[in-house]
Amino acid sequence: MCLRGILFILVFVAALMLTVAGPALGVMTRNVAVSKVTGTSAVLVVKSDVIANVTVEYGQVSGIYTATAAGNGATRHELSLVGLSASSTVFYRVTITDAAAPSTSVTLPEKSFHTARSPGEGFSFAVAGDNRPAGDTTVQPAIWGTIVARMTAENIDLALSVGDIIYGTGSDTLAQNAAKYEGLFAVTTGLTYSTPYYVAAGNHERLNYANSRAGYEQEFTFPVNNGADAATYGEHYYSFDNGDTHFIALSTEIPGQEGMITGNQKAWLQADLAATDKSWIIVFMHRPLFSGAHTGDPWVNTGNLAGQQNKADIHALLLQYGVDIVFEGHDHYYLRHEQDGIQYVVTGGGGAPISGTPALGPGDVFAAGSYEHVKVDETATSLAVSVIDNTGATLESFSLTVPDLWMSLSPGNPHWGSYADYQARVLSVEYTI
């Protein structure tokens, strides 16, 4: 055989080997997300394209790692980071090794996150929602990437989502549903490397379908509620603390209870509200209590008597326990509504097609038909809220403050409390709030 023929055969065999082996010559990450952050612990979710072994090295000084967490033989790992210090920065480095080819691995650049703040220490967080695509695809809207980049640059401690983060369908297989979340993670991973992302599910997550619910539950790691639904809907509604704020995620998408907060969830909500002593209470959920764009929803449809009663009950509960802001989505615009001092904020401009600017109704304060997210700067005595559009412009800003008790008091007439006080020249003054 001539030399040319031998070279042809060698080239052909090499090409065949590449075809069989495929183009993947290394390990690819599908998601890295800091989750369930407390003052002393966190969970790091690491997802890869192959069955892998994962090691996380971490510590409180950049480049110096004093602890490790490891998981083997899976494509998705939930790694517990323990022994952390409250209100501190944690530095970590992830190594992912192909379980079937141990010589193939990737070590990601060092990242960091902040543990939950101590009371009295301020922090910032962001809120966004309705970033889902306009149709059945795994590709997120480009505008959502812009908003995520802005939130990442704001150096926030945590991010809240009010739902509709993918476009789920009733016909999704579990693999198809997971691919839609991987499309989301392709955008959010730059944020979630350092910022926990807490979600309140929306109607487009389609949790009333088995595959969609399974996909949602397998792709996220949230705190678990301690109510009667802990074993079934434990991560669908939950609460956590940071600094002087108590955060509550509610689900308006419990199958059979869509559009309302009722049953076990309502009972848990009341108990959870009664148990907190934080200065601020923030609630986030998908469907708005007072906005009217989705006229078929129980809280919006005035002909739905059960929905209207539930709306009144939930508002009364939030009012009773001093909830400050309720963040919502579902409607694709920004709208702030004030009801009995509670700020109900619809932030549905994450990337789904904008519905236009709604007309202001009774109780509505400000509206904008814009792509946007909300940034909140928290201290023990104030919440400074800014609504920022995709260009970086501030659409609206407002602040809430904890009232100074002394300034809230109205003095009555001074008087002698007793004859002994008269003799001692001690005056008494009664105050009312």
PDB file of N, CA and C in Angstrom, residues 127-217:
ATOM      1  N   VAL A 127     -35.670  42.074  43.437  1.00  0.00           N
ATOM      2  CA  VAL A 127     -36.883  41.315  43.141  1.00  0.00           C
ATOM      3  C   VAL A 127     -37.206  41.462  41.655  1.00  0.00           C
ATOM      4  N   ALA A 128     -37.546  40.361  41.002  1.00  0.00           N
ATOM      5  CA  ALA A 128     -37.939  40.400  39.593  1.00  0.00           C
ATOM      6  C   ALA A 128     -38.867  39.224  39.322  1.00  0.00           C
ATOM      7  N   GLY A 129     -39.497  39.242  38.168  1.00  0.00           N
ATOM      8  CA  GLY A 129     -40.374  38.132  37.829  1.00  0.00           C
ATOM      9  C   GLY A 129     -40.860  38.192  36.404  1.00  0.00           C
ATOM     10  N   ASP A 130     -41.551  37.130  36.016  1.00  0.00           N
ATOM     11  CA  ASP A 130     -42.141  37.009  34.679  1.00  0.00           C
ATOM     12  C   ASP A 130     -41.091  37.209  33.596  1.00  0.00           C
ATOM     13  N   ASN A 131     -39.978  36.515  33.742  1.00  0.00           N
ATOM     14  CA  ASN A 131     -38.928  36.537  32.730  1.00  0.00           C
ATOM     15  C   ASN A 131     -39.096  35.435  31.688  1.00  0.00           C
ATOM     16  N   ARG A 132     -40.169  34.688  31.764  1.00  0.00           N
ATOM     17  CA  ARG A 132     -40.364  33.534  30.878  1.00  0.00           C
ATOM     18  C   ARG A 132     -40.342  33.930  29.407  1.00  0.00           C
ATOM     19  N   PRO A 133     -40.010  32.983  28.532  1.00  0.00           N
ATOM     20  CA  PRO A 133     -40.123  33.258  27.094  1.00  0.00           C
ATOM     21  C   PRO A 133     -41.575  33.475  26.683  1.00  0.00           C
ATOM     22  N   ALA A 134     -41.755  34.012  25.489  1.00  0.00           N
ATOM     23  CA  ALA A 134     -43.107  34.260  24.977  1.00  0.00           C
ATOM     24  C   ALA A 134     -43.783  32.980  24.506  1.00  0.00           C
ATOM     25  N   GLY A 135     -42.985  31.936  24.262  1.00  0.00           N
ATOM     26  CA  GLY A 135     -43.548  30.677  23.774  1.00  0.00           C
ATOM     27  C   GLY A 135     -42.755  29.490  24.289  1.00  0.00           C
ATOM     28  N   ASP A 136     -43.080  28.312  23.757  1.00  0.00           N
ATOM     29  CA  ASP A 136     -42.524  27.050  24.227  1.00  0.00           C
ATOM     30  C   ASP A 136     -41.092  26.866  23.721  1.00  0.00           C
ATOM     31  N   THR A 137     -40.134  27.334  24.492  1.00  0.00           N
ATOM     32  CA  THR A 137     -38.725  27.239  24.125  1.00  0.00           C
ATOM     33  C   THR A 137     -37.888  27.184  25.390  1.00  0.00           C
ATOM     34  N   THR A 138     -36.665  26.714  25.244  1.00  0.00           N
ATOM     35  CA  THR A 138     -35.735  26.696  26.368  1.00  0.00           C
ATOM     36  C   THR A 138     -34.938  27.993  26.465  1.00  0.00           C
ATOM     37  N   VAL A 139     -35.033  28.841  25.461  1.00  0.00           N
ATOM     38  CA  VAL A 139     -34.206  30.045  25.388  1.00  0.00           C
ATOM     39  C   VAL A 139     -34.899  31.195  26.103  1.00  0.00           C
ATOM     40  N   GLN A 140     -34.206  31.790  27.069  1.00  0.00           N
ATOM     41  CA  GLN A 140     -34.753  32.911  27.823  1.00  0.00           C
ATOM     42  C   GLN A 140     -34.684  34.202  26.998  1.00  0.00           C
ATOM     43  N   PRO A 141     -35.591  35.156  27.258  1.00  0.00           N
ATOM     44  CA  PRO A 141     -35.549  36.438  26.551  1.00  0.00           C
ATOM     45  C   PRO A 141     -34.221  37.156  26.791  1.00  0.00           C
ATOM     46  N   ALA A 142     -33.714  37.795  25.750  1.00  0.00           N
ATOM     47  CA  ALA A 142     -32.438  38.510  25.870  1.00  0.00           C
ATOM     48  C   ALA A 142     -32.497  39.575  26.952  1.00  0.00           C
ATOM     49  N   ILE A 143     -33.665  40.207  27.119  1.00  0.00           N
ATOM     50  CA  ILE A 143     -33.788  41.284  28.092  1.00  0.00           C
ATOM     51  C   ILE A 143     -33.583  40.765  29.512  1.00  0.00           C
ATOM     52  N   TRP A 144     -33.914  39.504  29.738  1.00  0.00           N
ATOM     53  CA  TRP A 144     -33.707  38.912  31.057  1.00  0.00           C
ATOM     54  C   TRP A 144     -32.209  38.857  31.392  1.00  0.00           C
ATOM     55  N   GLY A 145     -31.382  38.589  30.395  1.00  0.00           N
ATOM     56  CA  GLY A 145     -29.944  38.611  30.609  1.00  0.00           C
ATOM     57  C   GLY A 145     -29.462  39.986  31.034  1.00  0.00           C
ATOM     58  N   THR A 146     -30.045  41.024  30.451  1.00  0.00           N
ATOM     59  CA  THR A 146     -29.679  42.398  30.824  1.00  0.00           C
ATOM     60  C   THR A 146     -30.064  42.683  32.270  1.00  0.00           C
ATOM     61  N   ILE A 147     -31.261  42.260  32.665  1.00  0.00           N
ATOM     62  CA  ILE A 147     -31.724  42.496  34.031  1.00  0.00           C
ATOM     63  C   ILE A 147     -30.889  41.714  35.037  1.00  0.00           C
ATOM     64  N   VAL A 148     -30.561  40.465  34.715  1.00  0.00           N
ATOM     65  CA  VAL A 148     -29.720  39.659  35.605  1.00  0.00           C
ATOM     66  C   VAL A 148     -28.354  40.305  35.774  1.00  0.00           C
ATOM     67  N   ALA A 149     -27.800  40.815  34.681  1.00  0.00           N
ATOM     68  CA  ALA A 149     -26.497  41.480  34.757  1.00  0.00           C
ATOM     69  C   ALA A 149     -26.562  42.708  35.661  1.00  0.00           C
ATOM     70  N   ARG A 150     -27.665  43.445  35.591  1.00  0.00           N
ATOM     71  CA  ARG A 150     -27.806  44.618  36.454  1.00  0.00           C
ATOM     72  C   ARG A 150     -27.931  44.197  37.912  1.00  0.00           C
ATOM     73  N   MET A 151     -28.690  43.172  38.204  1.00  0.00           N
ATOM     74  CA  MET A 151     -28.820  42.705  39.583  1.00  0.00           C
ATOM     75  C   MET A 151     -27.476  42.213  40.108  1.00  0.00           C
ATOM     76  N   THR A 152     -26.732  41.503  39.269  1.00  0.00           N
ATOM     77  CA  THR A 152     -25.422  41.001  39.679  1.00  0.00           C
ATOM     78  C   THR A 152     -24.487  42.146  40.031  1.00  0.00           C
ATOM     79  N   ALA A 153     -24.520  43.210  39.235  1.00  0.00           N
ATOM     80  CA  ALA A 153     -23.637  44.357  39.456  1.00  0.00           C
ATOM     81  C   ALA A 153     -24.019  45.151  40.703  1.00  0.00           C
ATOM     82  N   GLU A 154     -25.220  44.959  41.219  1.00  0.00           N
ATOM     83  CA  GLU A 154     -25.677  45.718  42.389  1.00  0.00           C
ATOM     84  C   GLU A 154     -25.152  45.173  43.712  1.00  0.00           C
ATOM     85  N   ASN A 155     -24.427  44.066  43.654  1.00  0.00           N
ATOM     86  CA  ASN A 155     -23.806  43.501  44.853  1.00  0.00           C
ATOM     87  C   ASN A 155     -24.837  43.216  45.943  1.00  0.00           C
ATOM     88  N   ILE A 156     -25.933  42.603  45.543  1.00  0.00           N
ATOM     89  CA  ILE A 156     -27.012  42.271  46.467  1.00  0.00           C
ATOM     90  C   ILE A 156     -26.683  40.995  47.246  1.00  0.00           C
ATOM     91  N   ASP A 157     -27.325  40.838  48.388  1.00  0.00           N
ATOM     92  CA  ASP A 157     -27.131  39.634  49.201  1.00  0.00           C
ATOM     93  C   ASP A 157     -28.039  38.488  48.784  1.00  0.00           C
ATOM     94  N   LEU A 158     -29.200  38.816  48.233  1.00  0.00           N
ATOM     95  CA  LEU A 158     -30.132  37.777  47.806  1.00  0.00           C
ATOM     96  C   LEU A 158     -31.081  38.336  46.760  1.00  0.00           C
ATOM     97  N   ALA A 159     -31.703  37.435  45.991  1.00  0.00           N
ATOM     98  CA  ALA A 159     -32.655  37.824  44.952  1.00  0.00           C
ATOM     99  C   ALA A 159     -33.935  37.016  45.118  1.00  0.00           C
ATOM    100  N   LEU A 160     -35.057  37.691  44.895  1.00  0.00           N
ATOM    101  CA  LEU A 160     -36.370  37.056  44.968  1.00  0.00           C
ATOM    102  C   LEU A 160     -36.980  37.020  43.575  1.00  0.00           C
ATOM    103  N   SER A 161     -37.675  35.937  43.264  1.00  0.00           N
ATOM    104  CA  SER A 161     -38.432  35.846  42.012  1.00  0.00           C
ATOM    105  C   SER A 161     -39.901  35.646  42.326  1.00  0.00           C
ATOM    106  N   VAL A 162     -40.756  36.385  41.617  1.00  0.00           N
ATOM    107  CA  VAL A 162     -42.198  36.241  41.810  1.00  0.00           C
ATOM    108  C   VAL A 162     -42.809  35.321  40.752  1.00  0.00           C
ATOM    109  N   GLY A 163     -41.977  34.491  40.127  1.00  0.00           N
ATOM    110  CA  GLY A 163     -42.492  33.405  39.304  1.00  0.00           C
ATOM    111  C   GLY A 163     -42.603  33.673  37.829  1.00  0.00           C
ATOM    112  N   ASP A 164     -43.118  32.656  37.115  1.00  0.00           N
ATOM    113  CA  ASP A 164     -43.131  32.597  35.654  1.00  0.00           C
ATOM    114  C   ASP A 164     -41.714  32.743  35.116  1.00  0.00           C
ATOM    115  N   ILE A 165     -40.885  31.769  35.489  1.00  0.00           N
ATOM    116  CA  ILE A 165     -39.476  31.794  35.125  1.00  0.00           C
ATOM    117  C   ILE A 165     -39.167  30.931  33.907  1.00  0.00           C
ATOM    118  N   ILE A 166     -40.078  30.026  33.541  1.00  0.00           N
ATOM    119  CA  ILE A 166     -39.955  29.255  32.305  1.00  0.00           C
ATOM    120  C   ILE A 166     -41.325  29.214  31.630  1.00  0.00           C
ATOM    121  N   TYR A 167     -41.360  28.662  30.430  1.00  0.00           N
ATOM    122  CA  TYR A 167     -42.633  28.450  29.733  1.00  0.00           C
ATOM    123  C   TYR A 167     -42.896  26.942  29.723  1.00  0.00           C
ATOM    124  N   GLY A 168     -43.482  26.470  30.807  1.00  0.00           N
ATOM    125  CA  GLY A 168     -43.818  25.058  30.889  1.00  0.00           C
ATOM    126  C   GLY A 168     -45.090  24.736  30.131  1.00  0.00           C
ATOM    127  N   THR A 169     -45.245  23.473  29.763  1.00  0.00           N
ATOM    128  CA  THR A 169     -46.473  23.019  29.101  1.00  0.00           C
ATOM    129  C   THR A 169     -46.927  21.707  29.735  1.00  0.00           C
ATOM    130  N   GLY A 170     -48.174  21.374  29.502  1.00  0.00           N
ATOM    131  CA  GLY A 170     -48.708  20.125  30.020  1.00  0.00           C
ATOM    132  C   GLY A 170     -48.132  18.902  29.344  1.00  0.00           C
ATOM    133  N   SER A 171     -47.527  19.076  28.182  1.00  0.00           N
ATOM    134  CA  SER A 171     -46.968  17.936  27.447  1.00  0.00           C
ATOM    135  C   SER A 171     -45.479  17.747  27.681  1.00  0.00           C
ATOM    136  N   ASP A 172     -44.866  18.587  28.494  1.00  0.00           N
ATOM    137  CA  ASP A 172     -43.424  18.448  28.765  1.00  0.00           C
ATOM    138  C   ASP A 172     -43.110  17.088  29.377  1.00  0.00           C
ATOM    139  N   THR A 173     -42.077  16.424  28.840  1.00  0.00           N
ATOM    140  CA  THR A 173     -41.496  15.305  29.567  1.00  0.00           C
ATOM    141  C   THR A 173     -40.616  15.885  30.668  1.00  0.00           C
ATOM    142  N   LEU A 174     -40.181  15.036  31.577  1.00  0.00           N
ATOM    143  CA  LEU A 174     -39.306  15.525  32.642  1.00  0.00           C
ATOM    144  C   LEU A 174     -38.014  16.088  32.052  1.00  0.00           C
ATOM    145  N   ALA A 175     -37.482  15.418  31.026  1.00  0.00           N
ATOM    146  CA  ALA A 175     -36.254  15.891  30.393  1.00  0.00           C
ATOM    147  C   ALA A 175     -36.470  17.230  29.698  1.00  0.00           C
ATOM    148  N   GLN A 176     -37.603  17.398  29.041  1.00  0.00           N
ATOM    149  CA  GLN A 176     -37.898  18.672  28.383  1.00  0.00           C
ATOM    150  C   GLN A 176     -38.059  19.797  29.401  1.00  0.00           C
ATOM    151  N   ASN A 177     -38.695  19.476  30.515  1.00  0.00           N
ATOM    152  CA  ASN A 177     -38.876  20.476  31.550  1.00  0.00           C
ATOM    153  C   ASN A 177     -37.535  20.878  32.157  1.00  0.00           C
ATOM    154  N   ALA A 178     -36.680  19.889  32.405  1.00  0.00           N
ATOM    155  CA  ALA A 178     -35.357  20.178  32.957  1.00  0.00           C
ATOM    156  C   ALA A 178     -34.547  21.040  31.997  1.00  0.00           C
ATOM    157  N   ALA A 179     -34.695  20.800  30.690  1.00  0.00           N
ATOM    158  CA  ALA A 179     -33.969  21.599  29.699  1.00  0.00           C
ATOM    159  C   ALA A 179     -34.396  23.062  29.750  1.00  0.00           C
ATOM    160  N   LYS A 180     -35.652  23.319  30.072  1.00  0.00           N
ATOM    161  CA  LYS A 180     -36.121  24.705  30.182  1.00  0.00           C
ATOM    162  C   LYS A 180     -35.490  25.390  31.388  1.00  0.00           C
ATOM    163  N   TYR A 181     -35.341  24.655  32.482  1.00  0.00           N
ATOM    164  CA  TYR A 181     -34.655  25.236  33.638  1.00  0.00           C
ATOM    165  C   TYR A 181     -33.171  25.438  33.351  1.00  0.00           C
ATOM    166  N   GLU A 182     -32.577  24.542  32.583  1.00  0.00           N
ATOM    167  CA  GLU A 182     -31.175  24.742  32.219  1.00  0.00           C
ATOM    168  C   GLU A 182     -31.022  25.977  31.339  1.00  0.00           C
ATOM    169  N   GLY A 183     -32.030  26.276  30.522  1.00  0.00           N
ATOM    170  CA  GLY A 183     -32.018  27.529  29.763  1.00  0.00           C
ATOM    171  C   GLY A 183     -32.060  28.736  30.683  1.00  0.00           C
ATOM    172  N   LEU A 184     -32.819  28.627  31.782  1.00  0.00           N
ATOM    173  CA  LEU A 184     -32.853  29.684  32.790  1.00  0.00           C
ATOM    174  C   LEU A 184     -31.496  29.810  33.480  1.00  0.00           C
ATOM    175  N   PHE A 185     -30.929  28.662  33.879  1.00  0.00           N
ATOM    176  CA  PHE A 185     -29.665  28.687  34.619  1.00  0.00           C
ATOM    177  C   PHE A 185     -28.521  29.222  33.758  1.00  0.00           C
ATOM    178  N   ALA A 186     -28.616  29.017  32.454  1.00  0.00           N
ATOM    179  CA  ALA A 186     -27.579  29.556  31.579  1.00  0.00           C
ATOM    180  C   ALA A 186     -27.469  31.067  31.719  1.00  0.00           C
ATOM    181  N   VAL A 187     -28.574  31.702  32.113  1.00  0.00           N
ATOM    182  CA  VAL A 187     -28.588  33.154  32.308  1.00  0.00           C
ATOM    183  C   VAL A 187     -28.292  33.508  33.762  1.00  0.00           C
ATOM    184  N   THR A 188     -28.859  32.758  34.700  1.00  0.00           N
ATOM    185  CA  THR A 188     -28.793  33.166  36.110  1.00  0.00           C
ATOM    186  C   THR A 188     -27.538  32.718  36.843  1.00  0.00           C
ATOM    187  N   THR A 189     -26.784  31.765  36.301  1.00  0.00           N
ATOM    188  CA  THR A 189     -25.639  31.235  37.037  1.00  0.00           C
ATOM    189  C   THR A 189     -24.642  32.326  37.417  1.00  0.00           C
ATOM    190  N   GLY A 190     -24.455  33.310  36.551  1.00  0.00           N
ATOM    191  CA  GLY A 190     -23.558  34.409  36.891  1.00  0.00           C
ATOM    192  C   GLY A 190     -23.988  35.146  38.147  1.00  0.00           C
ATOM    193  N   LEU A 191     -25.300  35.160  38.411  1.00  0.00           N
ATOM    194  CA  LEU A 191     -25.840  35.768  39.624  1.00  0.00           C
ATOM    195  C   LEU A 191     -25.759  34.806  40.801  1.00  0.00           C
ATOM    196  N   THR A 192     -26.191  33.554  40.581  1.00  0.00           N
ATOM    197  CA  THR A 192     -26.346  32.614  41.691  1.00  0.00           C
ATOM    198  C   THR A 192     -25.037  32.025  42.186  1.00  0.00           C
ATOM    199  N   TYR A 193     -23.932  32.251  41.474  1.00  0.00           N
ATOM    200  CA  TYR A 193     -22.617  31.921  42.034  1.00  0.00           C
ATOM    201  C   TYR A 193     -22.439  32.569  43.403  1.00  0.00           C
ATOM    202  N   SER A 194     -22.989  33.783  43.556  1.00  0.00           N
ATOM    203  CA  SER A 194     -22.745  34.559  44.766  1.00  0.00           C
ATOM    204  C   SER A 194     -24.014  35.022  45.473  1.00  0.00           C
ATOM    205  N   THR A 195     -25.170  34.763  44.870  1.00  0.00           N
ATOM    206  CA  THR A 195     -26.414  35.316  45.394  1.00  0.00           C
ATOM    207  C   THR A 195     -27.500  34.251  45.423  1.00  0.00           C
ATOM    208  N   PRO A 196     -28.024  33.890  46.597  1.00  0.00           N
ATOM    209  CA  PRO A 196     -29.137  32.942  46.624  1.00  0.00           C
ATOM    210  C   PRO A 196     -30.364  33.515  45.922  1.00  0.00           C
ATOM    211  N   TYR A 197     -31.051  32.662  45.188  1.00  0.00           N
ATOM    212  CA  TYR A 197     -32.178  33.043  44.326  1.00  0.00           C
ATOM    213  C   TYR A 197     -33.399  32.276  44.821  1.00  0.00           C
ATOM    214  N   TYR A 198     -34.327  32.992  45.450  1.00  0.00           N
ATOM    215  CA  TYR A 198     -35.504  32.372  46.050  1.00  0.00           C
ATOM    216  C   TYR A 198     -36.714  32.612  45.153  1.00  0.00           C
ATOM    217  N   VAL A 199     -37.432  31.546  44.825  1.00  0.00           N
ATOM    218  CA  VAL A 199     -38.511  31.624  43.845  1.00  0.00           C
ATOM    219  C   VAL A 199     -39.856  31.314  44.486  1.00  0.00           C
ATOM    220  N   ALA A 200     -40.869  32.097  44.101  1.00  0.00           N
ATOM    221  CA  ALA A 200     -42.269  31.761  44.345  1.00  0.00           C
ATOM    222  C   ALA A 200     -42.840  31.359  42.982  1.00  0.00           C
ATOM    223  N   ALA A 201     -43.253  30.136  42.838  1.00  0.00           N
ATOM    224  CA  ALA A 201     -43.622  29.594  41.521  1.00  0.00           C
ATOM    225  C   ALA A 201     -44.796  30.347  40.900  1.00  0.00           C
ATOM    226  N   GLY A 202     -44.772  30.451  39.557  1.00  0.00           N
ATOM    227  CA  GLY A 202     -45.851  31.072  38.806  1.00  0.00           C
ATOM    228  C   GLY A 202     -46.685  30.056  38.061  1.00  0.00           C
ATOM    229  N   ASN A 203     -47.753  30.533  37.443  1.00  0.00           N
ATOM    230  CA  ASN A 203     -48.638  29.613  36.729  1.00  0.00           C
ATOM    231  C   ASN A 203     -47.956  28.964  35.530  1.00  0.00           C
ATOM    232  N   HIS A 204     -46.971  29.628  34.914  1.00  0.00           N
ATOM    233  CA  HIS A 204     -46.298  29.050  33.754  1.00  0.00           C
ATOM    234  C   HIS A 204     -45.278  27.984  34.124  1.00  0.00           C
ATOM    235  N   GLU A 205     -45.028  27.782  35.412  1.00  0.00           N
ATOM    236  CA  GLU A 205     -44.247  26.612  35.806  1.00  0.00           C
ATOM    237  C   GLU A 205     -45.086  25.336  35.708  1.00  0.00           C
ATOM    238  N   ARG A 206     -46.401  25.492  35.588  1.00  0.00           N
ATOM    239  CA  ARG A 206     -47.343  24.387  35.341  1.00  0.00           C
ATOM    240  C   ARG A 206     -47.221  23.280  36.388  1.00  0.00           C
ATOM    241  N   LEU A 207     -47.275  23.651  37.656  1.00  0.00           N
ATOM    242  CA  LEU A 207     -47.086  22.673  38.716  1.00  0.00           C
ATOM    243  C   LEU A 207     -48.259  21.715  38.868  1.00  0.00           C
ATOM    244  N   ASN A 208     -49.341  21.969  38.143  1.00  0.00           N
ATOM    245  CA  ASN A 208     -50.467  21.031  38.179  1.00  0.00           C
ATOM    246  C   ASN A 208     -50.240  19.828  37.268  1.00  0.00           C
ATOM    247  N   TYR A 209     -49.111  19.798  36.539  1.00  0.00           N
ATOM    248  CA  TYR A 209     -48.741  18.630  35.727  1.00  0.00           C
ATOM    249  C   TYR A 209     -47.572  17.911  36.393  1.00  0.00           C
ATOM    250  N   ALA A 210     -47.622  16.588  36.413  1.00  0.00           N
ATOM    251  CA  ALA A 210     -46.659  15.801  37.187  1.00  0.00           C
ATOM    252  C   ALA A 210     -45.219  16.055  36.765  1.00  0.00           C
ATOM    253  N   ASN A 211     -44.935  16.061  35.466  1.00  0.00           N
ATOM    254  CA  ASN A 211     -43.559  16.254  35.022  1.00  0.00           C
ATOM    255  C   ASN A 211     -43.052  17.652  35.336  1.00  0.00           C
ATOM    256  N   SER A 212     -43.921  18.639  35.202  1.00  0.00           N
ATOM    257  CA  SER A 212     -43.510  20.012  35.478  1.00  0.00           C
ATOM    258  C   SER A 212     -43.262  20.216  36.979  1.00  0.00           C
ATOM    259  N   ARG A 213     -44.103  19.626  37.788  1.00  0.00           N
ATOM    260  CA  ARG A 213     -43.872  19.727  39.225  1.00  0.00           C
ATOM    261  C   ARG A 213     -42.592  19.007  39.623  1.00  0.00           C
ATOM    262  N   ALA A 214     -42.366  17.816  39.058  1.00  0.00           N
ATOM    263  CA  ALA A 214     -41.146  17.072  39.370  1.00  0.00           C
ATOM    264  C   ALA A 214     -39.910  17.839  38.922  1.00  0.00           C
ATOM    265  N   GLY A 215     -39.999  18.490  37.758  1.00  0.00           N
ATOM    266  CA  GLY A 215     -38.868  19.268  37.263  1.00  0.00           C
ATOM    267  C   GLY A 215     -38.549  20.439  38.175  1.00  0.00           C
ATOM    268  N   TYR A 216     -39.584  21.138  38.598  1.00  0.00           N
ATOM    269  CA  TYR A 216     -39.401  22.285  39.503  1.00  0.00           C
ATOM    270  C   TYR A 216     -38.776  21.839  40.812  1.00  0.00           C
ATOM    271  N   GLU A 217     -39.282  20.750  41.356  1.00  0.00           N
ATOM    272  CA  GLU A 217     -38.796  20.291  42.660  1.00  0.00           C
ATOM    273  C   GLU A 217     -37.378  19.746  42.593  1.00  0.00           C
TER     274      GLU A 217
END
